[in-house]
Amino acid sequence: MSTKKVFVVEDDEDIRLLIDYILKDDLYQVQLFPDVNTLKKGLSLELPDLIVLDIMLPDGDGVEICRQLKEDAATTHIPVLLMSAHRSKREIQGNTHSDGFISKPFDINQFKAKVDEYMLAS
């Protein structure tokens, strides 16, 4: 069985590294991206099993990026979990095609459970 791959797009280095630690502890293969441009480069090389995507990024809006990913035939099947400290699930509901939402700050166990839920489904 191959290791499931998660792409994490988060501009805050501390949060990126925390998520990396949490998910590698669960034996996921994790690739970290600080912005949209590096994500696009990563997606051109390989596709993940899940994308964890911050909404507020220095070079793009995560809501719009999620919409683009879901409209692209090559990436539409990849679950996308949006993350934000500034928006609530209610505010973005209906505005995206995301598969889930994580509010920051997040509880580590709830974060792991949400990722596991989507990884087991894929």
PDB file of N, CA and C in Angstrom, residues 17-122:
ATOM      1  N   LEU A  17       4.733  24.110   9.462  1.00  0.00           N
ATOM      2  CA  LEU A  17       5.595  23.118  10.109  1.00  0.00           C
ATOM      3  C   LEU A  17       4.819  22.276  11.120  1.00  0.00           C
ATOM      4  N   LEU A  18       3.863  22.879  11.819  1.00  0.00           N
ATOM      5  CA  LEU A  18       3.025  22.123  12.758  1.00  0.00           C
ATOM      6  C   LEU A  18       2.201  21.077  12.011  1.00  0.00           C
ATOM      7  N   ILE A  19       1.580  21.478  10.909  1.00  0.00           N
ATOM      8  CA  ILE A  19       0.784  20.536  10.120  1.00  0.00           C
ATOM      9  C   ILE A  19       1.671  19.425   9.566  1.00  0.00           C
ATOM     10  N   ASP A  20       2.853  19.781   9.114  1.00  0.00           N
ATOM     11  CA  ASP A  20       3.816  18.793   8.620  1.00  0.00           C
ATOM     12  C   ASP A  20       4.116  17.760   9.701  1.00  0.00           C
ATOM     13  N   TYR A  21       4.378  18.222  10.900  1.00  0.00           N
ATOM     14  CA  TYR A  21       4.682  17.332  12.023  1.00  0.00           C
ATOM     15  C   TYR A  21       3.488  16.430  12.349  1.00  0.00           C
ATOM     16  N   ILE A  22       2.304  17.028  12.405  1.00  0.00           N
ATOM     17  CA  ILE A  22       1.091  16.270  12.740  1.00  0.00           C
ATOM     18  C   ILE A  22       0.843  15.164  11.716  1.00  0.00           C
ATOM     19  N   LEU A  23       0.935  15.503  10.442  1.00  0.00           N
ATOM     20  CA  LEU A  23       0.582  14.541   9.405  1.00  0.00           C
ATOM     21  C   LEU A  23       1.670  13.504   9.159  1.00  0.00           C
ATOM     22  N   LYS A  24       2.918  13.887   9.290  1.00  0.00           N
ATOM     23  CA  LYS A  24       3.980  12.897   9.135  1.00  0.00           C
ATOM     24  C   LYS A  24       3.946  11.903  10.280  1.00  0.00           C
ATOM     25  N   ASP A  25       3.495  12.349  11.436  1.00  0.00           N
ATOM     26  CA  ASP A  25       3.321  11.457  12.586  1.00  0.00           C
ATOM     27  C   ASP A  25       2.287  10.380  12.255  1.00  0.00           C
ATOM     28  N   ASP A  26       1.336  10.720  11.383  1.00  0.00           N
ATOM     29  CA  ASP A  26       0.314   9.762  10.937  1.00  0.00           C
ATOM     30  C   ASP A  26       0.744   9.022   9.679  1.00  0.00           C
ATOM     31  N   LEU A  27       2.004   9.162   9.316  1.00  0.00           N
ATOM     32  CA  LEU A  27       2.614   8.449   8.195  1.00  0.00           C
ATOM     33  C   LEU A  27       2.093   8.877   6.825  1.00  0.00           C
ATOM     34  N   TYR A  28       1.668  10.123   6.720  1.00  0.00           N
ATOM     35  CA  TYR A  28       1.321  10.680   5.420  1.00  0.00           C
ATOM     36  C   TYR A  28       2.568  11.292   4.808  1.00  0.00           C
ATOM     37  N   GLN A  29       2.624  11.306   3.490  1.00  0.00           N
ATOM     38  CA  GLN A  29       3.675  12.026   2.793  1.00  0.00           C
ATOM     39  C   GLN A  29       3.162  13.456   2.617  1.00  0.00           C
ATOM     40  N   VAL A  30       3.922  14.431   3.107  1.00  0.00           N
ATOM     41  CA  VAL A  30       3.459  15.812   3.129  1.00  0.00           C
ATOM     42  C   VAL A  30       4.381  16.684   2.286  1.00  0.00           C
ATOM     43  N   GLN A  31       3.768  17.546   1.458  1.00  0.00           N
ATOM     44  CA  GLN A  31       4.515  18.560   0.745  1.00  0.00           C
ATOM     45  C   GLN A  31       3.961  19.902   1.152  1.00  0.00           C
ATOM     46  N   LEU A  32       4.861  20.820   1.511  1.00  0.00           N
ATOM     47  CA  LEU A  32       4.465  22.128   2.010  1.00  0.00           C
ATOM     48  C   LEU A  32       4.682  23.204   0.948  1.00  0.00           C
ATOM     49  N   PHE A  33       3.711  24.122   0.864  1.00  0.00           N
ATOM     50  CA  PHE A  33       3.785  25.216  -0.094  1.00  0.00           C
ATOM     51  C   PHE A  33       3.424  26.516   0.620  1.00  0.00           C
ATOM     52  N   PRO A  34       4.252  27.560   0.488  1.00  0.00           N
ATOM     53  CA  PRO A  34       3.962  28.826   1.159  1.00  0.00           C
ATOM     54  C   PRO A  34       3.000  29.730   0.394  1.00  0.00           C
ATOM     55  N   ASP A  35       2.728  29.378  -0.877  1.00  0.00           N
ATOM     56  CA  ASP A  35       1.876  30.247  -1.690  1.00  0.00           C
ATOM     57  C   ASP A  35       1.306  29.475  -2.880  1.00  0.00           C
ATOM     58  N   VAL A  36       0.472  30.163  -3.631  1.00  0.00           N
ATOM     59  CA  VAL A  36      -0.230  29.552  -4.768  1.00  0.00           C
ATOM     60  C   VAL A  36       0.736  29.179  -5.891  1.00  0.00           C
ATOM     61  N   ASN A  37       1.703  30.046  -6.176  1.00  0.00           N
ATOM     62  CA  ASN A  37       2.643  29.766  -7.267  1.00  0.00           C
ATOM     63  C   ASN A  37       3.404  28.467  -7.054  1.00  0.00           C
ATOM     64  N   THR A  38       3.875  28.236  -5.838  1.00  0.00           N
ATOM     65  CA  THR A  38       4.605  26.986  -5.589  1.00  0.00           C
ATOM     66  C   THR A  38       3.663  25.789  -5.622  1.00  0.00           C
ATOM     67  N   LEU A  39       2.404  25.974  -5.200  1.00  0.00           N
ATOM     68  CA  LEU A  39       1.416  24.891  -5.314  1.00  0.00           C
ATOM     69  C   LEU A  39       1.234  24.502  -6.775  1.00  0.00           C
ATOM     70  N   LYS A  40       1.077  25.489  -7.640  1.00  0.00           N
ATOM     71  CA  LYS A  40       0.867  25.202  -9.059  1.00  0.00           C
ATOM     72  C   LYS A  40       2.052  24.436  -9.644  1.00  0.00           C
ATOM     73  N   LYS A  41       3.253  24.789  -9.241  1.00  0.00           N
ATOM     74  CA  LYS A  41       4.442  24.060  -9.698  1.00  0.00           C
ATOM     75  C   LYS A  41       4.402  22.622  -9.194  1.00  0.00           C
ATOM     76  N   GLY A  42       4.027  22.451  -7.926  1.00  0.00           N
ATOM     77  CA  GLY A  42       3.926  21.107  -7.358  1.00  0.00           C
ATOM     78  C   GLY A  42       2.885  20.257  -8.057  1.00  0.00           C
ATOM     79  N   LEU A  43       1.733  20.864  -8.368  1.00  0.00           N
ATOM     80  CA  LEU A  43       0.665  20.132  -9.052  1.00  0.00           C
ATOM     81  C   LEU A  43       1.056  19.747 -10.472  1.00  0.00           C
ATOM     82  N   SER A  44       1.957  20.497 -11.076  1.00  0.00           N
ATOM     83  CA  SER A  44       2.398  20.154 -12.433  1.00  0.00           C
ATOM     84  C   SER A  44       3.304  18.922 -12.431  1.00  0.00           C
ATOM     85  N   LEU A  45       3.854  18.585 -11.253  1.00  0.00           N
ATOM     86  CA  LEU A  45       4.753  17.431 -11.141  1.00  0.00           C
ATOM     87  C   LEU A  45       4.048  16.170 -10.652  1.00  0.00           C
ATOM     88  N   GLU A  46       3.091  16.344  -9.744  1.00  0.00           N
ATOM     89  CA  GLU A  46       2.353  15.200  -9.192  1.00  0.00           C
ATOM     90  C   GLU A  46       1.070  15.691  -8.542  1.00  0.00           C
ATOM     91  N   LEU A  47       0.134  14.756  -8.358  1.00  0.00           N
ATOM     92  CA  LEU A  47      -1.137  15.094  -7.731  1.00  0.00           C
ATOM     93  C   LEU A  47      -1.225  14.430  -6.358  1.00  0.00           C
ATOM     94  N   PRO A  48      -1.737  15.164  -5.373  1.00  0.00           N
ATOM     95  CA  PRO A  48      -1.886  14.605  -4.026  1.00  0.00           C
ATOM     96  C   PRO A  48      -3.218  13.881  -3.864  1.00  0.00           C
ATOM     97  N   ASP A  49      -3.380  13.252  -2.712  1.00  0.00           N
ATOM     98  CA  ASP A  49      -4.651  12.627  -2.354  1.00  0.00           C
ATOM     99  C   ASP A  49      -5.571  13.614  -1.646  1.00  0.00           C
ATOM    100  N   LEU A  50      -4.978  14.714  -1.132  1.00  0.00           N
ATOM    101  CA  LEU A  50      -5.734  15.729  -0.387  1.00  0.00           C
ATOM    102  C   LEU A  50      -4.951  17.033  -0.427  1.00  0.00           C
ATOM    103  N   ILE A  51      -5.681  18.158  -0.477  1.00  0.00           N
ATOM    104  CA  ILE A  51      -5.059  19.477  -0.385  1.00  0.00           C
ATOM    105  C   ILE A  51      -5.659  20.201   0.811  1.00  0.00           C
ATOM    106  N   VAL A  52      -4.799  20.699   1.707  1.00  0.00           N
ATOM    107  CA  VAL A  52      -5.203  21.557   2.810  1.00  0.00           C
ATOM    108  C   VAL A  52      -4.782  22.959   2.386  1.00  0.00           C
ATOM    109  N   LEU A  53      -5.761  23.851   2.234  1.00  0.00           N
ATOM    110  CA  LEU A  53      -5.541  25.134   1.583  1.00  0.00           C
ATOM    111  C   LEU A  53      -6.000  26.297   2.451  1.00  0.00           C
ATOM    112  N   ASP A  54      -5.052  27.150   2.832  1.00  0.00           N
ATOM    113  CA  ASP A  54      -5.388  28.357   3.575  1.00  0.00           C
ATOM    114  C   ASP A  54      -6.154  29.297   2.651  1.00  0.00           C
ATOM    115  N   ILE A  55      -7.056  30.086   3.196  1.00  0.00           N
ATOM    116  CA  ILE A  55      -7.839  31.001   2.372  1.00  0.00           C
ATOM    117  C   ILE A  55      -7.063  32.275   2.067  1.00  0.00           C
ATOM    118  N   MET A  56      -6.403  32.834   3.070  1.00  0.00           N
ATOM    119  CA  MET A  56      -5.681  34.092   2.865  1.00  0.00           C
ATOM    120  C   MET A  56      -4.213  33.803   2.564  1.00  0.00           C
ATOM    121  N   LEU A  57      -3.854  33.950   1.293  1.00  0.00           N
ATOM    122  CA  LEU A  57      -2.487  33.692   0.849  1.00  0.00           C
ATOM    123  C   LEU A  57      -1.917  34.957   0.216  1.00  0.00           C
ATOM    124  N   PRO A  58      -0.600  35.110   0.232  1.00  0.00           N
ATOM    125  CA  PRO A  58      -0.003  36.351  -0.285  1.00  0.00           C
ATOM    126  C   PRO A  58      -0.216  36.571  -1.779  1.00  0.00           C
ATOM    127  N   ASP A  59      -0.419  35.505  -2.532  1.00  0.00           N
ATOM    128  CA  ASP A  59      -0.544  35.651  -3.981  1.00  0.00           C
ATOM    129  C   ASP A  59      -1.837  35.062  -4.536  1.00  0.00           C
ATOM    130  N   GLY A  60      -2.843  34.952  -3.680  1.00  0.00           N
ATOM    131  CA  GLY A  60      -4.107  34.437  -4.172  1.00  0.00           C
ATOM    132  C   GLY A  60      -5.112  34.198  -3.065  1.00  0.00           C
ATOM    133  N   ASP A  61      -6.349  34.072  -3.457  1.00  0.00           N
ATOM    134  CA  ASP A  61      -7.458  33.796  -2.556  1.00  0.00           C
ATOM    135  C   ASP A  61      -7.739  32.299  -2.589  1.00  0.00           C
ATOM    136  N   GLY A  62      -7.628  31.647  -1.444  1.00  0.00           N
ATOM    137  CA  GLY A  62      -7.829  30.207  -1.379  1.00  0.00           C
ATOM    138  C   GLY A  62      -9.189  29.761  -1.867  1.00  0.00           C
ATOM    139  N   VAL A  63     -10.213  30.587  -1.664  1.00  0.00           N
ATOM    140  CA  VAL A  63     -11.555  30.250  -2.136  1.00  0.00           C
ATOM    141  C   VAL A  63     -11.550  30.151  -3.665  1.00  0.00           C
ATOM    142  N   GLU A  64     -10.916  31.121  -4.312  1.00  0.00           N
ATOM    143  CA  GLU A  64     -10.842  31.121  -5.776  1.00  0.00           C
ATOM    144  C   GLU A  64      -9.964  29.972  -6.277  1.00  0.00           C
ATOM    145  N   ILE A  65      -8.867  29.700  -5.596  1.00  0.00           N
ATOM    146  CA  ILE A  65      -7.982  28.594  -5.979  1.00  0.00           C
ATOM    147  C   ILE A  65      -8.734  27.272  -5.868  1.00  0.00           C
ATOM    148  N   CYS A  66      -9.501  27.106  -4.801  1.00  0.00           N
ATOM    149  CA  CYS A  66     -10.305  25.893  -4.626  1.00  0.00           C
ATOM    150  C   CYS A  66     -11.289  25.749  -5.778  1.00  0.00           C
ATOM    151  N   ARG A  67     -11.943  26.827  -6.133  1.00  0.00           N
ATOM    152  CA  ARG A  67     -12.910  26.797  -7.236  1.00  0.00           C
ATOM    153  C   ARG A  67     -12.211  26.355  -8.533  1.00  0.00           C
ATOM    154  N   GLN A  68     -11.025  26.903  -8.782  1.00  0.00           N
ATOM    155  CA  GLN A  68     -10.273  26.537  -9.984  1.00  0.00           C
ATOM    156  C   GLN A  68      -9.888  25.064  -9.969  1.00  0.00           C
ATOM    157  N   LEU A  69      -9.448  24.567  -8.808  1.00  0.00           N
ATOM    158  CA  LEU A  69      -9.074  23.158  -8.698  1.00  0.00           C
ATOM    159  C   LEU A  69     -10.263  22.244  -8.974  1.00  0.00           C
ATOM    160  N   LYS A  70     -11.433  22.632  -8.481  1.00  0.00           N
ATOM    161  CA  LYS A  70     -12.625  21.802  -8.651  1.00  0.00           C
ATOM    162  C   LYS A  70     -13.197  21.884 -10.062  1.00  0.00           C
ATOM    163  N   GLU A  71     -12.849  22.938 -10.793  1.00  0.00           N
ATOM    164  CA  GLU A  71     -13.326  23.071 -12.173  1.00  0.00           C
ATOM    165  C   GLU A  71     -12.360  22.459 -13.183  1.00  0.00           C
ATOM    166  N   ASP A  72     -11.159  22.115 -12.748  1.00  0.00           N
ATOM    167  CA  ASP A  72     -10.143  21.528 -13.624  1.00  0.00           C
ATOM    168  C   ASP A  72     -10.309  20.002 -13.617  1.00  0.00           C
ATOM    169  N   ALA A  73     -10.453  19.412 -14.785  1.00  0.00           N
ATOM    170  CA  ALA A  73     -10.666  17.963 -14.886  1.00  0.00           C
ATOM    171  C   ALA A  73      -9.533  17.159 -14.244  1.00  0.00           C
ATOM    172  N   ALA A  74      -8.319  17.691 -14.264  1.00  0.00           N
ATOM    173  CA  ALA A  74      -7.171  16.966 -13.708  1.00  0.00           C
ATOM    174  C   ALA A  74      -7.176  16.935 -12.184  1.00  0.00           C
ATOM    175  N   THR A  75      -7.830  17.925 -11.541  1.00  0.00           N
ATOM    176  CA  THR A  75      -7.773  18.016 -10.076  1.00  0.00           C
ATOM    177  C   THR A  75      -9.137  17.978  -9.399  1.00  0.00           C
ATOM    178  N   THR A  76     -10.214  17.880 -10.162  1.00  0.00           N
ATOM    179  CA  THR A  76     -11.552  17.943  -9.586  1.00  0.00           C
ATOM    180  C   THR A  76     -11.812  16.847  -8.550  1.00  0.00           C
ATOM    181  N   HIS A  77     -11.149  15.706  -8.690  1.00  0.00           N
ATOM    182  CA  HIS A  77     -11.370  14.572  -7.791  1.00  0.00           C
ATOM    183  C   HIS A  77     -10.635  14.700  -6.447  1.00  0.00           C
ATOM    184  N   ILE A  78      -9.723  15.655  -6.327  1.00  0.00           N
ATOM    185  CA  ILE A  78      -8.910  15.789  -5.111  1.00  0.00           C
ATOM    186  C   ILE A  78      -9.702  16.550  -4.047  1.00  0.00           C
ATOM    187  N   PRO A  79      -9.900  15.946  -2.870  1.00  0.00           N
ATOM    188  CA  PRO A  79     -10.578  16.670  -1.792  1.00  0.00           C
ATOM    189  C   PRO A  79      -9.746  17.886  -1.365  1.00  0.00           C
ATOM    190  N   VAL A  80     -10.442  19.001  -1.110  1.00  0.00           N
ATOM    191  CA  VAL A  80      -9.791  20.233  -0.662  1.00  0.00           C
ATOM    192  C   VAL A  80     -10.421  20.657   0.658  1.00  0.00           C
ATOM    193  N   LEU A  81      -9.571  20.800   1.679  1.00  0.00           N
ATOM    194  CA  LEU A  81     -10.001  21.324   2.974  1.00  0.00           C
ATOM    195  C   LEU A  81      -9.510  22.755   3.067  1.00  0.00           C
ATOM    196  N   LEU A  82     -10.427  23.710   3.153  1.00  0.00           N
ATOM    197  CA  LEU A  82     -10.055  25.107   3.319  1.00  0.00           C
ATOM    198  C   LEU A  82      -9.815  25.401   4.792  1.00  0.00           C
ATOM    199  N   MET A  83      -8.863  26.313   5.057  1.00  0.00           N
ATOM    200  CA  MET A  83      -8.532  26.718   6.419  1.00  0.00           C
ATOM    201  C   MET A  83      -8.553  28.233   6.513  1.00  0.00           C
ATOM    202  N   SER A  84      -9.064  28.754   7.635  1.00  0.00           N
ATOM    203  CA  SER A  84      -9.016  30.193   7.835  1.00  0.00           C
ATOM    204  C   SER A  84      -9.185  30.554   9.298  1.00  0.00           C
ATOM    205  N   ALA A  85      -8.467  31.602   9.681  1.00  0.00           N
ATOM    206  CA  ALA A  85      -8.661  32.179  11.005  1.00  0.00           C
ATOM    207  C   ALA A  85      -9.617  33.358  10.921  1.00  0.00           C
ATOM    208  N   HIS A  86      -9.895  33.821   9.708  1.00  0.00           N
ATOM    209  CA  HIS A  86     -10.662  35.044   9.531  1.00  0.00           C
ATOM    210  C   HIS A  86     -12.059  34.843   8.984  1.00  0.00           C
ATOM    211  N   ARG A  87     -12.336  33.678   8.473  1.00  0.00           N
ATOM    212  CA  ARG A  87     -13.669  33.398   7.949  1.00  0.00           C
ATOM    213  C   ARG A  87     -14.240  32.182   8.669  1.00  0.00           C
ATOM    214  N   SER A  88     -15.529  32.118   8.721  1.00  0.00           N
ATOM    215  CA  SER A  88     -16.186  30.965   9.327  1.00  0.00           C
ATOM    216  C   SER A  88     -16.719  30.068   8.224  1.00  0.00           C
ATOM    217  N   LYS A  89     -17.044  28.853   8.600  1.00  0.00           N
ATOM    218  CA  LYS A  89     -17.617  27.907   7.645  1.00  0.00           C
ATOM    219  C   LYS A  89     -18.890  28.486   7.032  1.00  0.00           C
ATOM    220  N   ARG A  90     -19.658  29.153   7.826  1.00  0.00           N
ATOM    221  CA  ARG A  90     -20.911  29.737   7.351  1.00  0.00           C
ATOM    222  C   ARG A  90     -20.653  30.797   6.277  1.00  0.00           C
ATOM    223  N   GLU A  91     -19.571  31.590   6.449  1.00  0.00           N
ATOM    224  CA  GLU A  91     -19.259  32.652   5.491  1.00  0.00           C
ATOM    225  C   GLU A  91     -18.858  32.100   4.125  1.00  0.00           C
ATOM    226  N   ILE A  92     -18.186  30.946   4.105  1.00  0.00           N
ATOM    227  CA  ILE A  92     -17.720  30.420   2.819  1.00  0.00           C
ATOM    228  C   ILE A  92     -18.634  29.349   2.251  1.00  0.00           C
ATOM    229  N   GLN A  93     -19.585  28.877   3.044  1.00  0.00           N
ATOM    230  CA  GLN A  93     -20.487  27.834   2.569  1.00  0.00           C
ATOM    231  C   GLN A  93     -21.240  28.316   1.336  1.00  0.00           C
ATOM    232  N   GLY A  94     -21.235  27.511   0.311  1.00  0.00           N
ATOM    233  CA  GLY A  94     -21.908  27.882  -0.921  1.00  0.00           C
ATOM    234  C   GLY A  94     -21.042  28.700  -1.859  1.00  0.00           C
ATOM    235  N   ASN A  95     -19.959  29.272  -1.354  1.00  0.00           N
ATOM    236  CA  ASN A  95     -19.077  30.088  -2.190  1.00  0.00           C
ATOM    237  C   ASN A  95     -17.960  29.272  -2.822  1.00  0.00           C
ATOM    238  N   THR A  96     -17.804  28.045  -2.398  1.00  0.00           N
ATOM    239  CA  THR A  96     -16.718  27.214  -2.934  1.00  0.00           C
ATOM    240  C   THR A  96     -17.238  25.818  -3.196  1.00  0.00           C
ATOM    241  N   HIS A  97     -16.386  25.037  -3.764  1.00  0.00           N
ATOM    242  CA  HIS A  97     -16.685  23.622  -3.941  1.00  0.00           C
ATOM    243  C   HIS A  97     -15.800  22.807  -3.014  1.00  0.00           C
ATOM    244  N   SER A  98     -15.366  23.412  -1.907  1.00  0.00           N
ATOM    245  CA  SER A  98     -14.463  22.709  -1.000  1.00  0.00           C
ATOM    246  C   SER A  98     -15.176  21.510  -0.372  1.00  0.00           C
ATOM    247  N   ASP A  99     -14.371  20.580   0.064  1.00  0.00           N
ATOM    248  CA  ASP A  99     -14.912  19.373   0.682  1.00  0.00           C
ATOM    249  C   ASP A  99     -15.069  19.523   2.188  1.00  0.00           C
ATOM    250  N   GLY A 100     -14.388  20.514   2.758  1.00  0.00           N
ATOM    251  CA  GLY A 100     -14.468  20.721   4.193  1.00  0.00           C
ATOM    252  C   GLY A 100     -13.816  22.030   4.584  1.00  0.00           C
ATOM    253  N   PHE A 101     -13.948  22.360   5.868  1.00  0.00           N
ATOM    254  CA  PHE A 101     -13.420  23.618   6.387  1.00  0.00           C
ATOM    255  C   PHE A 101     -12.797  23.380   7.749  1.00  0.00           C
ATOM    256  N   ILE A 102     -11.646  24.017   7.986  1.00  0.00           N
ATOM    257  CA  ILE A 102     -10.956  23.952   9.268  1.00  0.00           C
ATOM    258  C   ILE A 102     -10.764  25.379   9.748  1.00  0.00           C
ATOM    259  N   SER A 103     -11.274  25.663  10.930  1.00  0.00           N
ATOM    260  CA  SER A 103     -11.130  26.986  11.508  1.00  0.00           C
ATOM    261  C   SER A 103      -9.833  27.037  12.316  1.00  0.00           C
ATOM    262  N   LYS A 104      -9.060  28.108  12.131  1.00  0.00           N
ATOM    263  CA  LYS A 104      -7.830  28.287  12.897  1.00  0.00           C
ATOM    264  C   LYS A 104      -8.114  29.265  14.034  1.00  0.00           C
ATOM    265  N   PRO A 105      -7.556  29.060  15.199  1.00  0.00           N
ATOM    266  CA  PRO A 105      -6.695  27.920  15.543  1.00  0.00           C
ATOM    267  C   PRO A 105      -7.520  26.642  15.611  1.00  0.00           C
ATOM    268  N   PHE A 106      -6.851  25.524  15.358  1.00  0.00           N
ATOM    269  CA  PHE A 106      -7.554  24.255  15.329  1.00  0.00           C
ATOM    270  C   PHE A 106      -7.039  23.331  16.429  1.00  0.00           C
ATOM    271  N   ASP A 107      -7.913  22.441  16.842  1.00  0.00           N
ATOM    272  CA  ASP A 107      -7.549  21.390  17.783  1.00  0.00           C
ATOM    273  C   ASP A 107      -6.806  20.315  16.984  1.00  0.00           C
ATOM    274  N   ILE A 108      -5.645  19.909  17.438  1.00  0.00           N
ATOM    275  CA  ILE A 108      -4.812  18.963  16.704  1.00  0.00           C
ATOM    276  C   ILE A 108      -5.545  17.655  16.437  1.00  0.00           C
ATOM    277  N   ASN A 109      -6.236  17.127  17.433  1.00  0.00           N
ATOM    278  CA  ASN A 109      -6.942  15.855  17.246  1.00  0.00           C
ATOM    279  C   ASN A 109      -8.088  15.981  16.249  1.00  0.00           C
ATOM    280  N   GLN A 110      -8.804  17.098  16.280  1.00  0.00           N
ATOM    281  CA  GLN A 110      -9.888  17.309  15.319  1.00  0.00           C
ATOM    282  C   GLN A 110      -9.325  17.491  13.913  1.00  0.00           C
ATOM    283  N   PHE A 111      -8.193  18.187  13.801  1.00  0.00           N
ATOM    284  CA  PHE A 111      -7.549  18.366  12.505  1.00  0.00           C
ATOM    285  C   PHE A 111      -7.162  17.009  11.923  1.00  0.00           C
ATOM    286  N   LYS A 112      -6.498  16.179  12.743  1.00  0.00           N
ATOM    287  CA  LYS A 112      -6.088  14.849  12.290  1.00  0.00           C
ATOM    288  C   LYS A 112      -7.296  14.016  11.883  1.00  0.00           C
ATOM    289  N   ALA A 113      -8.358  14.078  12.667  1.00  0.00           N
ATOM    290  CA  ALA A 113      -9.569  13.306  12.372  1.00  0.00           C
ATOM    291  C   ALA A 113     -10.193  13.731  11.047  1.00  0.00           C
ATOM    292  N   LYS A 114     -10.201  15.032  10.770  1.00  0.00           N
ATOM    293  CA  LYS A 114     -10.783  15.524   9.520  1.00  0.00           C
ATOM    294  C   LYS A 114      -9.936  15.070   8.330  1.00  0.00           C
ATOM    295  N   VAL A 115      -8.620  15.150   8.440  1.00  0.00           N
ATOM    296  CA  VAL A 115      -7.731  14.690   7.367  1.00  0.00           C
ATOM    297  C   VAL A 115      -7.913  13.193   7.159  1.00  0.00           C
ATOM    298  N   ASP A 116      -7.917  12.434   8.249  1.00  0.00           N
ATOM    299  CA  ASP A 116      -8.096  10.983   8.152  1.00  0.00           C
ATOM    300  C   ASP A 116      -9.405  10.608   7.463  1.00  0.00           C
ATOM    301  N   GLU A 117     -10.456  11.359   7.768  1.00  0.00           N
ATOM    302  CA  GLU A 117     -11.781  11.108   7.167  1.00  0.00           C
ATOM    303  C   GLU A 117     -11.687  11.179   5.631  1.00  0.00           C
ATOM    304  N   TYR A 118     -11.021  12.178   5.119  1.00  0.00           N
ATOM    305  CA  TYR A 118     -10.924  12.330   3.667  1.00  0.00           C
ATOM    306  C   TYR A 118      -9.914  11.367   3.059  1.00  0.00           C
ATOM    307  N   MET A 119      -8.877  11.052   3.793  1.00  0.00           N
ATOM    308  CA  MET A 119      -7.875  10.117   3.273  1.00  0.00           C
ATOM    309  C   MET A 119      -8.431   8.700   3.201  1.00  0.00           C
ATOM    310  N   LEU A 120      -9.252   8.318   4.155  1.00  0.00           N
ATOM    311  CA  LEU A 120      -9.830   6.965   4.123  1.00  0.00           C
ATOM    312  C   LEU A 120     -10.855   6.847   3.011  1.00  0.00           C
ATOM    313  N   ALA A 121     -11.486   7.966   2.654  1.00  0.00           N
ATOM    314  CA  ALA A 121     -12.492   7.948   1.593  1.00  0.00           C
ATOM    315  C   ALA A 121     -11.870   7.900   0.201  1.00  0.00           C
ATOM    316  N   SER A 122     -10.610   8.357   0.097  1.00  0.00           N
ATOM    317  CA  SER A 122      -9.988   8.407  -1.244  1.00  0.00           C
ATOM    318  C   SER A 122      -9.286   7.120  -1.603  1.00  0.00           C
TER     319      SER A 122
END
